Amino acid sequence: MGFRLAGIGLIHGNGHPALSDLSLSVAPGEAVALIGPSGAGKTSLLSLLGGALAPSSGSGAVLGHDLAQAAAPAWRARIGLIHQAAPIPPRQRVVTAVLAGRLGRWPWWKGLISLLHPVDIPGARAALARLDIADKLFVRADQLSGGQLQRVGIARVLYQQPELILADEPVAALDPTLARATIRLLCADAAERGATLVTSLHAVELALAHFPRIIGLREGRVQFDLPAAGVTPALLQALYAGEAESSPLAAGQAQQLAPGSAANDAATRAACC
C-alpha cells in the first residue's frame, strides 16, 4: 500500500498554512521526488505522511492508516524516516543508532537489551557497509562529521527495511559524488524490496536523474506532478520564481537541468554508471 491524500490542509500552531488543498496519490513501490523552493511545504508534507503532524482539513490514508486516527506504534514501525539532521544523541554509539531502526518491531525487552549490548552487530555493520562507513560501527555520534551522521541515519532506515521511506533532504551534507551514490542506493533498495520512496531534494539535478516521477510544490500546493521527462525549463523557472539567488536554478540552471539537455544527460550518465 502507498498513500492517498484528498484536499489536505495543514495549518501550523503559529497560523502559517503549510499545505493547502493538496491532493496526491502514490502507489506501492513508486519512487517520487519532491522539489520546490524553501518553505514550499516539502518537510510539512513528509511530516504529515509520517504521522508527526495531523491534517487541519481534508482526508488521507498512508499504508492503510486513516490520518484522522491516532497513529499506532505498529503502523509507525512500517515507515522509515530520514532526516536532514539525523536525531542521534551525541553520546550514542553508531551501532546502537542503527539497530534502533527495528525498535518498533522488537519486543520491549529486546530493545532494552540492545541498548546495553547490541543484539545484531553483523546486521548493523552490513547496513553501514552499504554506505562505506562500517569502520564507524563503535564510534560515538559526537565524533562524526555532519555527512557521516547523515549516512548513519540512512543506514538505520536500511536496517529497518520499512514499507515506506520518507527522506527529507537525505544528502544535504554530502559531497556531489557521495550524494549521487547515496540516492542511487536508496532508489535501488526501495525497488528491490518493493518499498515506496518519497524524497525531498533541493538538488534538482539529482531528482531528474534518479526519480521517474517529480512533484513540484510551491506555497503548500502541487504545481505539477509529472514524469521526469515532462519537467520543462519553463516549469522549473515558474516553480522557483522569486528564488533567483538561492534557487538551485539560478544563473540559467533551469535550461541546463531540463530533461534532454546536455548537462542533464551527462549528470544522468554519471549517476547511472
Tab-separated table of C-alpha atoms in Angstrom:
chain	number	residue	atom	x	y	z
A	1	MET	CA	0.000	0.000	0.000
A	2	GLY	CA	1.127	3.516	-0.780
A	3	PHE	CA	-0.819	6.595	0.253
A	4	ARG	CA	-3.565	8.931	-0.901
A	5	LEU	CA	-4.358	12.479	0.165
A	6	ALA	CA	-7.508	14.413	-0.745
A	7	GLY	CA	-7.922	18.151	-0.174
A	8	ILE	CA	-5.368	18.176	2.634
A	9	GLY	CA	-4.821	21.416	4.510
A	10	LEU	CA	-2.233	21.861	7.247
A	11	ILE	CA	-2.010	24.955	9.436
A	12	HIS	CA	0.824	25.182	11.952
A	13	GLY	CA	0.288	26.387	15.501
A	14	ASN	CA	1.525	29.867	14.590
A	15	GLY	CA	-1.223	30.162	11.971
A	16	HIS	CA	1.014	29.562	8.970
A	17	PRO	CA	-0.726	27.495	6.239
A	18	ALA	CA	1.899	24.893	5.309
A	19	LEU	CA	-0.302	22.856	2.937
A	20	SER	CA	-3.411	23.981	1.061
A	21	ASP	CA	-5.996	21.777	-0.677
A	22	LEU	CA	-3.348	19.212	-1.533
A	23	SER	CA	-4.432	16.010	-3.293
A	24	LEU	CA	-1.914	13.316	-4.114
A	25	SER	CA	-1.743	9.553	-4.622
A	26	VAL	CA	1.376	7.412	-4.686
A	27	ALA	CA	1.188	3.713	-5.485
A	28	PRO	CA	3.113	0.998	-3.640
A	29	GLY	CA	6.677	0.737	-4.894
A	30	GLU	CA	6.802	4.167	-6.535
A	31	ALA	CA	9.856	6.418	-6.215
A	32	VAL	CA	8.894	10.090	-6.093
A	33	ALA	CA	10.960	13.261	-5.694
A	34	LEU	CA	9.537	16.429	-4.146
A	35	ILE	CA	11.131	19.653	-5.361
A	36	GLY	CA	10.372	23.305	-4.779
A	37	PRO	CA	11.705	26.446	-3.095
A	38	SER	CA	12.337	26.725	0.637
A	39	GLY	CA	9.052	26.996	2.525
A	40	ALA	CA	7.127	25.189	-0.223
A	41	GLY	CA	5.745	22.593	2.212
A	42	LYS	CA	8.009	19.639	1.418
A	43	THR	CA	9.048	18.934	5.011
A	44	SER	CA	5.494	19.519	6.268
A	45	LEU	CA	4.164	17.004	3.741
A	46	LEU	CA	6.697	14.375	4.802
A	47	SER	CA	5.930	15.019	8.475
A	48	LEU	CA	2.225	14.564	7.806
A	49	LEU	CA	2.820	11.311	5.918
A	50	GLY	CA	4.937	10.042	8.814
A	51	GLY	CA	2.282	10.853	11.413
A	52	ALA	CA	4.214	13.637	13.152
A	53	LEU	CA	1.598	16.188	12.054
A	54	ALA	CA	-2.170	15.831	11.694
A	55	PRO	CA	-4.079	17.432	8.815
A	56	SER	CA	-6.193	20.500	9.592
A	57	SER	CA	-8.618	19.601	6.816
A	58	GLY	CA	-9.163	17.006	4.115
A	59	SER	CA	-8.649	13.262	4.338
A	60	GLY	CA	-5.874	10.797	3.742
A	61	ALA	CA	-4.586	7.294	4.306
A	62	VAL	CA	-0.979	6.085	4.494
A	63	LEU	CA	-0.270	2.349	4.345
A	64	GLY	CA	-3.963	1.801	5.031
A	65	HIS	CA	-3.974	4.013	8.121
A	66	ASP	CA	-6.505	6.875	8.259
A	67	LEU	CA	-4.591	10.048	9.105
A	68	ALA	CA	-7.574	11.294	11.094
A	69	GLN	CA	-6.999	8.491	13.613
A	70	ALA	CA	-4.306	8.191	16.272
A	71	ALA	CA	-1.167	6.528	14.941
A	72	ALA	CA	-0.346	3.139	16.449
A	73	PRO	CA	3.304	2.158	17.087
A	74	ALA	CA	2.928	-0.843	14.764
A	75	TRP	CA	1.998	1.498	11.900
A	76	ARG	CA	4.872	3.888	12.623
A	77	ALA	CA	7.280	0.945	12.558
A	78	ARG	CA	6.390	0.397	8.889
A	79	ILE	CA	7.664	3.869	7.974
A	80	GLY	CA	11.327	4.830	7.751
A	81	LEU	CA	12.210	8.469	8.341
A	82	ILE	CA	15.439	10.017	7.084
A	83	HIS	CA	16.020	13.498	8.481
A	84	GLN	CA	18.262	16.198	7.092
A	85	ALA	CA	19.965	16.240	10.516
A	86	ALA	CA	19.857	12.750	11.996
A	87	PRO	CA	18.300	12.870	15.519
A	88	ILE	CA	21.020	10.781	17.161
A	89	PRO	CA	22.090	11.524	20.762
A	90	PRO	CA	25.702	12.786	20.812
A	91	ARG	CA	26.947	10.091	23.207
A	92	GLN	CA	25.196	7.215	21.447
A	93	ARG	CA	27.330	4.717	19.574
A	94	VAL	CA	26.725	4.226	15.872
A	95	VAL	CA	25.851	0.535	16.269
A	96	THR	CA	23.091	1.418	18.744
A	97	ALA	CA	21.746	4.160	16.484
A	98	VAL	CA	21.489	1.786	13.515
A	99	LEU	CA	19.853	-1.022	15.486
A	100	ALA	CA	17.246	1.481	16.740
A	101	GLY	CA	15.709	1.143	13.291
A	102	ARG	CA	13.947	-2.020	14.442
A	103	LEU	CA	12.914	-0.969	17.941
A	104	GLY	CA	9.303	-0.663	16.771
A	105	ARG	CA	9.317	-4.292	15.642
A	106	TRP	CA	11.129	-5.817	18.617
A	107	PRO	CA	9.581	-6.673	21.999
A	108	TRP	CA	10.434	-4.095	24.655
A	109	TRP	CA	12.893	-6.351	26.418
A	110	LYS	CA	14.953	-6.923	23.265
A	111	GLY	CA	15.192	-3.183	22.676
A	112	LEU	CA	16.321	-2.647	26.264
A	113	ILE	CA	18.972	-5.353	25.995
A	114	SER	CA	20.223	-3.863	22.731
A	115	LEU	CA	20.836	-0.526	24.452
A	116	LEU	CA	23.208	-2.277	26.835
A	117	HIS	CA	24.642	-4.882	24.473
A	118	PRO	CA	23.929	-4.623	20.709
A	119	VAL	CA	21.932	-7.684	19.662
A	120	ASP	CA	22.751	-7.664	15.932
A	121	ILE	CA	26.234	-6.307	15.348
A	122	PRO	CA	26.617	-8.077	11.953
A	123	GLY	CA	23.329	-6.551	10.738
A	124	ALA	CA	24.353	-3.041	11.761
A	125	ARG	CA	27.785	-3.478	10.189
A	126	ALA	CA	26.232	-4.670	6.901
A	127	ALA	CA	23.926	-1.634	6.724
A	128	LEU	CA	26.828	0.748	7.374
A	129	ALA	CA	28.998	-1.037	4.810
A	130	ARG	CA	26.476	-0.174	2.104
A	131	LEU	CA	27.332	3.473	2.832
A	132	ASP	CA	31.079	2.911	3.225
A	133	ILE	CA	31.171	3.727	6.942
A	134	ALA	CA	31.364	0.268	8.539
A	135	ASP	CA	34.575	1.409	10.255
A	136	LYS	CA	32.472	3.790	12.394
A	137	LEU	CA	30.451	0.953	13.969
A	138	PHE	CA	31.518	1.590	17.579
A	139	VAL	CA	32.242	5.314	17.296
A	140	ARG	CA	30.147	7.816	19.261
A	141	ALA	CA	27.877	10.154	17.305
A	142	ASP	CA	29.643	13.273	18.585
A	143	GLN	CA	32.846	12.059	16.923
A	144	LEU	CA	31.319	12.045	13.440
A	145	SER	CA	31.067	14.738	10.794
A	146	GLY	CA	27.693	16.005	9.591
A	147	GLY	CA	27.911	13.897	6.448
A	148	GLN	CA	28.801	10.762	8.423
A	149	LEU	CA	25.875	11.363	10.787
A	150	GLN	CA	23.551	11.701	7.824
A	151	ARG	CA	24.759	8.373	6.444
A	152	VAL	CA	24.256	6.713	9.845
A	153	GLY	CA	20.637	7.904	9.749
A	154	ILE	CA	20.243	6.360	6.300
A	155	ALA	CA	21.867	3.111	7.478
A	156	ARG	CA	19.291	2.945	10.281
A	157	VAL	CA	16.463	3.025	7.725
A	158	LEU	CA	18.208	0.466	5.505
A	159	TYR	CA	18.424	-1.809	8.546
A	160	GLN	CA	14.786	-1.122	9.418
A	161	GLN	CA	13.542	-2.220	5.955
A	162	PRO	CA	10.296	-0.203	6.076
A	163	GLU	CA	7.451	-0.305	3.560
A	164	LEU	CA	7.528	3.478	3.135
A	165	ILE	CA	10.683	5.613	3.192
A	166	LEU	CA	10.264	9.352	3.777
A	167	ALA	CA	13.550	11.148	3.184
A	168	ASP	CA	13.884	14.869	3.888
A	169	GLU	CA	16.978	16.239	2.109
A	170	PRO	CA	18.848	12.978	2.823
A	171	VAL	CA	22.096	14.034	1.097
A	172	ALA	CA	22.283	17.726	2.029
A	173	ALA	CA	25.538	17.212	3.976
A	174	LEU	CA	27.252	15.039	1.354
A	175	ASP	CA	29.581	15.985	-1.479
A	176	PRO	CA	28.223	15.531	-5.035
A	177	THR	CA	29.814	12.118	-5.605
A	178	LEU	CA	28.555	10.702	-2.308
A	179	ALA	CA	25.162	12.312	-2.858
A	180	ARG	CA	24.705	10.576	-6.210
A	181	ALA	CA	25.821	7.222	-4.818
A	182	THR	CA	23.540	7.537	-1.780
A	183	ILE	CA	20.455	8.491	-3.787
A	184	ARG	CA	21.191	5.604	-6.138
A	185	LEU	CA	21.428	3.264	-3.132
A	186	LEU	CA	18.108	4.463	-1.673
A	187	CYS	CA	16.337	4.013	-5.001
A	188	ALA	CA	17.843	0.555	-5.539
A	189	ASP	CA	16.974	-0.607	-2.015
A	190	ALA	CA	13.363	0.552	-2.336
A	191	ALA	CA	12.995	-1.033	-5.784
A	192	GLU	CA	14.473	-4.339	-4.615
A	193	ARG	CA	12.056	-4.587	-1.685
A	194	GLY	CA	9.035	-3.055	-3.428
A	195	ALA	CA	9.003	-0.202	-0.910
A	196	THR	CA	7.623	3.267	-1.603
A	197	LEU	CA	10.183	6.091	-1.583
A	198	VAL	CA	9.338	9.790	-1.241
A	199	THR	CA	12.336	12.126	-1.127
A	200	SER	CA	12.546	15.910	-0.906
A	201	LEU	CA	15.532	17.379	-2.716
A	202	HIS	CA	16.923	20.860	-3.282
A	203	ALA	CA	19.313	19.371	-5.852
A	204	VAL	CA	17.027	19.324	-8.878
A	205	GLU	CA	19.614	17.513	-10.997
A	206	LEU	CA	19.520	14.532	-8.610
A	207	ALA	CA	15.732	14.419	-8.737
A	208	LEU	CA	15.643	14.465	-12.536
A	209	ALA	CA	18.422	11.892	-12.889
A	210	HIS	CA	17.126	9.304	-10.413
A	211	PHE	CA	13.363	9.615	-9.958
A	212	PRO	CA	10.773	8.705	-12.591
A	213	ARG	CA	8.130	10.965	-11.013
A	214	ILE	CA	8.661	14.575	-9.965
A	215	ILE	CA	6.246	16.608	-7.849
A	216	GLY	CA	6.770	20.356	-7.726
A	217	LEU	CA	5.490	22.112	-4.599
A	218	ARG	CA	5.110	25.833	-4.063
A	219	GLU	CA	3.304	27.623	-1.223
A	220	GLY	CA	1.839	24.344	0.017
A	221	ARG	CA	0.263	23.384	-3.295
A	222	VAL	CA	1.138	20.938	-6.057
A	223	GLN	CA	2.323	22.971	-9.052
A	224	PHE	CA	2.995	19.948	-11.233
A	225	ASP	CA	3.104	16.165	-10.936
A	226	LEU	CA	4.892	14.725	-13.952
A	227	PRO	CA	7.301	12.093	-15.245
A	228	ALA	CA	10.839	13.440	-15.104
A	229	ALA	CA	10.920	13.695	-18.898
A	230	GLY	CA	7.957	16.069	-18.784
A	231	VAL	CA	9.578	18.621	-16.467
A	232	THR	CA	10.486	21.553	-18.727
A	233	PRO	CA	12.697	24.600	-18.124
A	234	ALA	CA	9.579	26.790	-18.083
A	235	LEU	CA	8.011	24.682	-15.313
A	236	LEU	CA	11.177	24.832	-13.242
A	237	GLN	CA	11.543	28.581	-13.706
A	238	ALA	CA	7.934	29.114	-12.623
A	239	LEU	CA	8.372	26.815	-9.625
A	240	TYR	CA	11.394	28.738	-8.363
A	241	ALA	CA	10.238	32.206	-9.423
A	242	GLY	CA	11.487	34.808	-6.962
A	243	GLU	CA	14.193	32.478	-5.663
A	244	ALA	CA	16.857	33.556	-8.150
A	245	GLU	CA	19.706	33.993	-5.690
A	246	SER	CA	19.129	30.949	-3.500
A	247	SER	CA	17.471	28.640	-6.012
A	248	PRO	CA	19.255	25.625	-7.497
A	249	LEU	CA	18.041	27.072	-10.809
A	250	ALA	CA	19.938	30.337	-10.576
A	251	ALA	CA	22.104	31.555	-13.454
A	252	GLY	CA	20.356	29.567	-16.154
A	253	GLN	CA	20.414	26.150	-14.485
A	254	ALA	CA	16.770	25.582	-15.363
A	255	GLN	CA	17.777	25.239	-19.008
A	256	GLN	CA	20.770	23.085	-18.167
A	257	LEU	CA	18.860	20.699	-15.907
A	258	ALA	CA	15.867	20.155	-18.172
A	259	PRO	CA	15.411	16.557	-19.388
A	260	GLY	CA	17.111	16.094	-22.730
A	261	SER	CA	19.674	18.862	-22.164
A	262	ALA	CA	23.353	18.039	-22.500
A	263	ALA	CA	24.097	18.865	-18.859
A	264	ASN	CA	21.318	16.703	-17.506
A	265	ASP	CA	22.165	13.837	-19.837
A	266	ALA	CA	25.747	13.977	-18.555
A	267	ALA	CA	24.548	14.021	-14.947
A	268	THR	CA	22.302	11.050	-15.614
A	269	ARG	CA	25.132	9.069	-17.205
A	270	ALA	CA	27.402	9.841	-14.250
A	271	ALA	CA	24.728	8.786	-11.765
A	272	CYS	CA	23.886	5.553	-13.513
A	273	CYS	CA	27.389	4.314	-14.333
